[in-house]
mmCIF file of C-alpha atoms in Angstrom:
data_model
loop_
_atom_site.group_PDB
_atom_site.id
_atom_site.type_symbol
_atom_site.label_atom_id
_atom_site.label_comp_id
_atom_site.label_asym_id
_atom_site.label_seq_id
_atom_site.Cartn_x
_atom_site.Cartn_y
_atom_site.Cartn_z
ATOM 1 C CA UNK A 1 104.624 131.419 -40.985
ATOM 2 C CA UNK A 2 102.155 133.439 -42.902
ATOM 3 C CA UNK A 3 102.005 133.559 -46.669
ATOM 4 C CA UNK A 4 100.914 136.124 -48.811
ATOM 5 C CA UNK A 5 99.819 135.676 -52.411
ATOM 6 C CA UNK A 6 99.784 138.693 -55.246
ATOM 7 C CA UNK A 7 97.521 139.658 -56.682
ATOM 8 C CA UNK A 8 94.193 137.751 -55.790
ATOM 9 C CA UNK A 9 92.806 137.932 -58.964
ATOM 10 C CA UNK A 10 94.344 138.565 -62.614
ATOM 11 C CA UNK A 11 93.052 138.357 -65.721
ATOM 12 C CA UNK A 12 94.841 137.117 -68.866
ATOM 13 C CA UNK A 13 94.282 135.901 -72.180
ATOM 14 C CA UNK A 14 95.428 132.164 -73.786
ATOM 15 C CA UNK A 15 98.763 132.338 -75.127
ATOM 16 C CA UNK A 16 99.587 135.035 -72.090
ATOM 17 C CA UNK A 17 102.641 134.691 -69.925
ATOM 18 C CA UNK A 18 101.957 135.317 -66.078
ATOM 19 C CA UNK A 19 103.659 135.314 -62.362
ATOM 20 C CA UNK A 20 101.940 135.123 -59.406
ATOM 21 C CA UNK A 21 103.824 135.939 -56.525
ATOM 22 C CA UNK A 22 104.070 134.374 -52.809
ATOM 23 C CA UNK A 23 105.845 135.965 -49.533
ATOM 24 C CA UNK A 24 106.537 134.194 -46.605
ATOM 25 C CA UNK A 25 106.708 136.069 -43.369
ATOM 26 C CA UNK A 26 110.032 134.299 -42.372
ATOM 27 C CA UNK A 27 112.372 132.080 -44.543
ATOM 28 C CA UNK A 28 111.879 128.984 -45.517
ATOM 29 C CA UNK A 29 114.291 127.822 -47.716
ATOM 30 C CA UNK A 30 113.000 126.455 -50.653
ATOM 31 C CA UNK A 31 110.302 124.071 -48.301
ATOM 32 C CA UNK A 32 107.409 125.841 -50.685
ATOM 33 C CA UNK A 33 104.690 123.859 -53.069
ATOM 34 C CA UNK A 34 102.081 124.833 -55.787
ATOM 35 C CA UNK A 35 98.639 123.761 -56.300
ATOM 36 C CA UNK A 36 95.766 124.436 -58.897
ATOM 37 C CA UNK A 37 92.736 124.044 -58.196
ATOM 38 C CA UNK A 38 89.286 123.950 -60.516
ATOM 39 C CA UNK A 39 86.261 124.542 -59.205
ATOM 40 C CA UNK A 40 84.237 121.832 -57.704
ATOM 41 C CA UNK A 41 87.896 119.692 -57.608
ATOM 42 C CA UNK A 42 90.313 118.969 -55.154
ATOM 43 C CA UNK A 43 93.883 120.128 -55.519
ATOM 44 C CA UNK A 44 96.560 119.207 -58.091
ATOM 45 C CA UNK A 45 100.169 119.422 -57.074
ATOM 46 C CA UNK A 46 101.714 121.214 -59.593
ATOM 47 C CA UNK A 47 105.375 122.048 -57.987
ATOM 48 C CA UNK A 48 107.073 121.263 -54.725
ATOM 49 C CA UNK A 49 110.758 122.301 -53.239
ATOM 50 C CA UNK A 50 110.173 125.508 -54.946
ATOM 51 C CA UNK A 51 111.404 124.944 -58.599
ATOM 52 C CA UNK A 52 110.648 121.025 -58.972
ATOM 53 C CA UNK A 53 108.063 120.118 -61.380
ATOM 54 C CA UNK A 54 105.297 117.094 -60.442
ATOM 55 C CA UNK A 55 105.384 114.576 -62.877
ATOM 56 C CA UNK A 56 103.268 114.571 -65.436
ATOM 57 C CA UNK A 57 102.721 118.537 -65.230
ATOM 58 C CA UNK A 58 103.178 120.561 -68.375
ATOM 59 C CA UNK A 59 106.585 122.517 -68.559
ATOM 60 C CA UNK A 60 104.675 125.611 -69.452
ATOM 61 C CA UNK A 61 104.157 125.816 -65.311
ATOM 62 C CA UNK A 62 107.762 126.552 -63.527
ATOM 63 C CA UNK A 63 108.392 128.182 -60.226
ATOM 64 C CA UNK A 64 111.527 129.842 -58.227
ATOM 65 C CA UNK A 65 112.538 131.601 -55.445
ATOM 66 C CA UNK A 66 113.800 130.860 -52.008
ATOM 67 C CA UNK A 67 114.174 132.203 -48.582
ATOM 68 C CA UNK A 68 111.252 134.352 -48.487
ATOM 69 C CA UNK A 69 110.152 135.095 -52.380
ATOM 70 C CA UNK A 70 108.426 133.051 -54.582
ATOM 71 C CA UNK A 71 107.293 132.630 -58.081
ATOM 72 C CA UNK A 72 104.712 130.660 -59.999
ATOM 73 C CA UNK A 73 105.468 131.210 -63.952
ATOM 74 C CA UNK A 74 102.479 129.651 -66.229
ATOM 75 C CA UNK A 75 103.926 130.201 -70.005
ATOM 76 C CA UNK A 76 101.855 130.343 -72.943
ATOM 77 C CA UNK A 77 98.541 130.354 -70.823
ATOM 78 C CA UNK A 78 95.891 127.144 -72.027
ATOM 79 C CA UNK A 79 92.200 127.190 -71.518
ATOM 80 C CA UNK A 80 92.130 124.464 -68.908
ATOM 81 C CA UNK A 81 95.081 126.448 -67.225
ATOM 82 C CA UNK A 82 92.133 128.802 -65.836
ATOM 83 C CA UNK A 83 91.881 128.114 -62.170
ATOM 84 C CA UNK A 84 92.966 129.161 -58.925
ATOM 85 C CA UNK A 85 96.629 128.656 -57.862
ATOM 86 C CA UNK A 86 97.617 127.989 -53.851
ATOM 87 C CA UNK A 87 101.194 128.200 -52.180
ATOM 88 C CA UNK A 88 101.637 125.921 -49.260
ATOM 89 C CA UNK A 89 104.879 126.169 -47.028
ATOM 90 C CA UNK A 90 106.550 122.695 -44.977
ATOM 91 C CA UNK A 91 109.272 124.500 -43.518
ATOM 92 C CA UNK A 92 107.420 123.443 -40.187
ATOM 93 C CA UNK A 93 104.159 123.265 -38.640
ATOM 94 C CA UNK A 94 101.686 124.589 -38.747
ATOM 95 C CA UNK A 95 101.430 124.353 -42.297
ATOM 96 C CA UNK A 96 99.834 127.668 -44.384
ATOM 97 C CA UNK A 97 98.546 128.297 -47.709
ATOM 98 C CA UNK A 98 98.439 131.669 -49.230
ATOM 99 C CA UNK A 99 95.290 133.240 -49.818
ATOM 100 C CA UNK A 100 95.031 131.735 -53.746
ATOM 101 C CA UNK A 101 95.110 133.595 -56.810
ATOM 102 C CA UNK A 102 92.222 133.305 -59.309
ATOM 103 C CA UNK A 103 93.223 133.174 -62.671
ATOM 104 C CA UNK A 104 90.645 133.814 -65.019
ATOM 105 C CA UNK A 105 89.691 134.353 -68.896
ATOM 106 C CA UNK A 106 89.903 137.809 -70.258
ATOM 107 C CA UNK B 1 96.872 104.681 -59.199
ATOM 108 C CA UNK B 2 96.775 106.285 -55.588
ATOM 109 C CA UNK B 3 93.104 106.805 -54.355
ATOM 110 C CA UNK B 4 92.307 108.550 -51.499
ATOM 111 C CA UNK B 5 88.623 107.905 -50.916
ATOM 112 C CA UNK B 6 86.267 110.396 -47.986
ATOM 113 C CA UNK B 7 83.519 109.841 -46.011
ATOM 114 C CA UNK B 8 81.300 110.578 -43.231
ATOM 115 C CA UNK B 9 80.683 114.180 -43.911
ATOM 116 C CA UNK B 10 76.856 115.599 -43.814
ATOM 117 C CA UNK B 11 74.634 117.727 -41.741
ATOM 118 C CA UNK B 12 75.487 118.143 -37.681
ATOM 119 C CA UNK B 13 74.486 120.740 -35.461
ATOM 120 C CA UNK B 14 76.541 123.132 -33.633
ATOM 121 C CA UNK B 15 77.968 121.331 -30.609
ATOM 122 C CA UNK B 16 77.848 118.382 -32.144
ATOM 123 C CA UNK B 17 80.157 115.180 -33.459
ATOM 124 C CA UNK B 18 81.492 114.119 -36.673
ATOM 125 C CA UNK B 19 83.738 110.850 -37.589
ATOM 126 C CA UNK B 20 85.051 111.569 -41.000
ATOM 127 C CA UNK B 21 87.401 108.571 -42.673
ATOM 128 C CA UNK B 22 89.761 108.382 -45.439
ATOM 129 C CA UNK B 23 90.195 104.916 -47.283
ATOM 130 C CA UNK B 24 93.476 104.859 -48.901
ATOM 131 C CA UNK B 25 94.631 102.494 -51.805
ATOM 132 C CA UNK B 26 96.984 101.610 -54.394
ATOM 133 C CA UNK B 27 100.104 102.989 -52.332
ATOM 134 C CA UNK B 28 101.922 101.591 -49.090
ATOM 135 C CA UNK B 29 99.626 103.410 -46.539
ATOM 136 C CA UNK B 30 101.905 103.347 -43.563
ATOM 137 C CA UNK B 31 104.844 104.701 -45.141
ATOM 138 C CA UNK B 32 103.422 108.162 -45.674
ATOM 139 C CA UNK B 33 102.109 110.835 -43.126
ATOM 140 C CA UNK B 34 98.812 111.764 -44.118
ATOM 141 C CA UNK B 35 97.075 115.094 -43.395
ATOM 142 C CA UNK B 36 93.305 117.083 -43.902
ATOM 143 C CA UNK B 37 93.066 120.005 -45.299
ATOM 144 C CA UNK B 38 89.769 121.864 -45.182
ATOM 145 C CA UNK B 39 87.692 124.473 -47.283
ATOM 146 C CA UNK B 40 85.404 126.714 -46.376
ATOM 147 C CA UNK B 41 82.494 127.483 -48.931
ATOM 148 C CA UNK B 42 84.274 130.336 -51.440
ATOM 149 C CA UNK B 43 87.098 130.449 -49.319
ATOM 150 C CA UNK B 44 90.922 129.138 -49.215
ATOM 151 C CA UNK B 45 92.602 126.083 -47.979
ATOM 152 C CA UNK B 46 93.329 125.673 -44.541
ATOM 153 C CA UNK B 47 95.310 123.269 -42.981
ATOM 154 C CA UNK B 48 93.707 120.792 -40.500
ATOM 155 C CA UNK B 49 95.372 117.949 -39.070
ATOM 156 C CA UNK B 50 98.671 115.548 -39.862
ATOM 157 C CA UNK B 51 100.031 111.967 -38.514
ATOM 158 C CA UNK B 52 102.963 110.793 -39.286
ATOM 159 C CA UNK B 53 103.614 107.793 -40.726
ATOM 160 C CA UNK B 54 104.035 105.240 -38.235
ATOM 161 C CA UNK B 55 104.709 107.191 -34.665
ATOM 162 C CA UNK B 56 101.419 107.932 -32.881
ATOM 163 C CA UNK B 57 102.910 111.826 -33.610
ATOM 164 C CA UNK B 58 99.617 113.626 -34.162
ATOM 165 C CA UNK B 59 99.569 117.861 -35.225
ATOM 166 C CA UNK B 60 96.632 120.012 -35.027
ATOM 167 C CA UNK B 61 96.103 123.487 -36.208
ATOM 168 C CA UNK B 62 95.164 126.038 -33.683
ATOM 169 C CA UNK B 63 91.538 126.544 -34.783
ATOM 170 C CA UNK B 64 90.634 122.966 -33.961
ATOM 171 C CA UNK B 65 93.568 121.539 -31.052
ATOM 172 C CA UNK B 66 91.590 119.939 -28.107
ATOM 173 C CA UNK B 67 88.225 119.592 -30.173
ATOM 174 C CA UNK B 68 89.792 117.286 -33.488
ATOM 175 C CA UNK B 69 91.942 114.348 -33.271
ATOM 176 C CA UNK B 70 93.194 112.713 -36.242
ATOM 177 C CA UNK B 71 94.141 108.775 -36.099
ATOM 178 C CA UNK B 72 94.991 106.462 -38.672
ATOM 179 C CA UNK B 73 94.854 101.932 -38.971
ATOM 180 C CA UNK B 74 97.618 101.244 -41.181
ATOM 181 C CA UNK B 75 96.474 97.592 -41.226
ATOM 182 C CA UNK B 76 93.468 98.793 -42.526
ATOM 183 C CA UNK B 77 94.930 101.925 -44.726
ATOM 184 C CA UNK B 78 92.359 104.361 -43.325
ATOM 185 C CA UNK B 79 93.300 108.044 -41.996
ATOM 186 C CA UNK B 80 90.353 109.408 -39.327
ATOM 187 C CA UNK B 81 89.471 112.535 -38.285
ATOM 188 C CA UNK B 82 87.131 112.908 -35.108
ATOM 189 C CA UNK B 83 85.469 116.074 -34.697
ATOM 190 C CA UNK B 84 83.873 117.378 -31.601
ATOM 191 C CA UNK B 85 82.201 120.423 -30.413
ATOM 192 C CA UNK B 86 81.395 121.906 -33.991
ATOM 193 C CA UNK B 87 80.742 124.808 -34.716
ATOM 194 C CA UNK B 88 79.448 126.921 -37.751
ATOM 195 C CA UNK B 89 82.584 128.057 -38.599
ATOM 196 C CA UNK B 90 84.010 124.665 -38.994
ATOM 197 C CA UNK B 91 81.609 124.023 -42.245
ATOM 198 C CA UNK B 92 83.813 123.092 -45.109
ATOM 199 C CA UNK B 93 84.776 120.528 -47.249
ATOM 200 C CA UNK B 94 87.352 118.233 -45.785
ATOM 201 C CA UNK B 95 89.848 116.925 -47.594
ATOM 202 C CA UNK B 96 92.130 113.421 -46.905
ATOM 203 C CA UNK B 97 95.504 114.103 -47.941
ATOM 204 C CA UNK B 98 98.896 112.385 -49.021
ATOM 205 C CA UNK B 99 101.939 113.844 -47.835
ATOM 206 C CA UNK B 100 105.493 112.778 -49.700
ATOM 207 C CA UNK B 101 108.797 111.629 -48.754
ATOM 208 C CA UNK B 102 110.254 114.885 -49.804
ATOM 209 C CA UNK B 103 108.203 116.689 -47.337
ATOM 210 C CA UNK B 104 104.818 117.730 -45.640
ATOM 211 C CA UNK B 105 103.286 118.884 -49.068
ATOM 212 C CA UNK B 106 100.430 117.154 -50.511
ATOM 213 C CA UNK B 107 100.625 115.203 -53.825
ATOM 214 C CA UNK B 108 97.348 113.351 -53.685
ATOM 215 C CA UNK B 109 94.028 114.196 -52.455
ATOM 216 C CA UNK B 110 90.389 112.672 -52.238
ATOM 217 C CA UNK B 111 87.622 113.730 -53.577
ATOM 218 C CA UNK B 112 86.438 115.900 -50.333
ATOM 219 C CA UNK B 113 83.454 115.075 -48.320
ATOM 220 C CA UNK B 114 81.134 118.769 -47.094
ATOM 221 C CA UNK B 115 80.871 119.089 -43.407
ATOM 222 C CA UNK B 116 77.847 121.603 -42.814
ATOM 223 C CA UNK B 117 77.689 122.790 -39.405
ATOM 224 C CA UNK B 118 74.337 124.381 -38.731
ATOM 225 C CA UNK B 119 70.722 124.271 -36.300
#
């Protein structure tokens, strides 16, 4: 199952709403996570089972979708939200990530 | 607080062997399957290696079957990955990896430990 992220890149400004978008190549239900990741840092789970927020993760971040289309919403943009963002699928193995989306300062 | 603690990376030549471990804390090792998860320098995630919790079940991604094999001593709460017959393009940081109940997605990860491949 191959996942594809959009866009790579996007630039926004604090305060900014934005979506970044993930596509799996077949369905997967809602088996789909989210992870942002700094530079220099491991990953932070941010959402898993699609929609369902980690604990202890701002409610500005939400996500949706199921089957094949997904959606990463981060509302009201903060500095330290800057990063890169990463789908991951479970549906089944192998497990993919998408390609990542760099978020960055305009 | 769950700690998930890597080591053995460093410098290896191409062809050559690599024991990385994982010392886990703070959580009830053997109830979770636990995964690696690489990254190549300015590059995305990749998925590596999982074992499940307790079964001697064992999953590889394609780009290292036959040459990796992942273990894990529950009495000792330590995940292992054994790498063999490197090669350049397995240089990354290497990542230990807590899966959840809910599923195989990750929701705690070490700090990473660089595996340069290179002559």
């Amino acid at each position: 199952i191959q996942l594809t992220q959009s866009p790579s890149y996007l630039s926004a400004s604090v305060g900014d709403t934005v979506t970044v978008t993930c596509r799996a190549s077949q369905g997967i239900s809602t088996s789909l996570a989210w992870y942002q990741q700094k530079p220099g840092k491991a990953p932070k789970l941010l959402i898993y089972r699609a929609s369902t927020l980690e604990s202890g993760v701002p409610s500005r971040f939400s996500g949706s979708g199921s089957g094949t289309d997904f959606t990463l919403t981060l509302s009201s943009l903060q500095p330290e939200d800057f990063a890169t963002y990463y789908c991951q699928h479970f549906r089944s193995l192998p497990l993919t990530f998408g390609g990542g989306t760099k978020v960055e300062i305009k | 607080e769950v700690q998930l603690l890597e080591s053995g990376g460093g410098l290896v030549r191409p062809g050559g062997s690599l024991r990385l471990s994982c010392a886990a804390s703070d959580f009830t090792f053997s109830d979770f399957a636990m995964g690696w998860v690489r990254q190549a320098p300015g590059k995305g995630l990749e998925w590596v290696a999982l074992a499940k919790s307790t079964s001697t079940e064992r999953f590889y991604a394609d780009s290292v079957e036959g040459r990796f094999a992942i273990s894990r001593d529950n009495s000792k709460s330590t995940l292992y990955l054994q790498m063999n017959s490197l090669g350049v393009d397995d240089t990354a940081v290497y990542y230990c990896a807590k899966t959840r109940i809910t599923g195989w997605h990750f929701d705690h990860w070490g700090q990473g430990t660089l595996v340069t491949v290179s002559s």
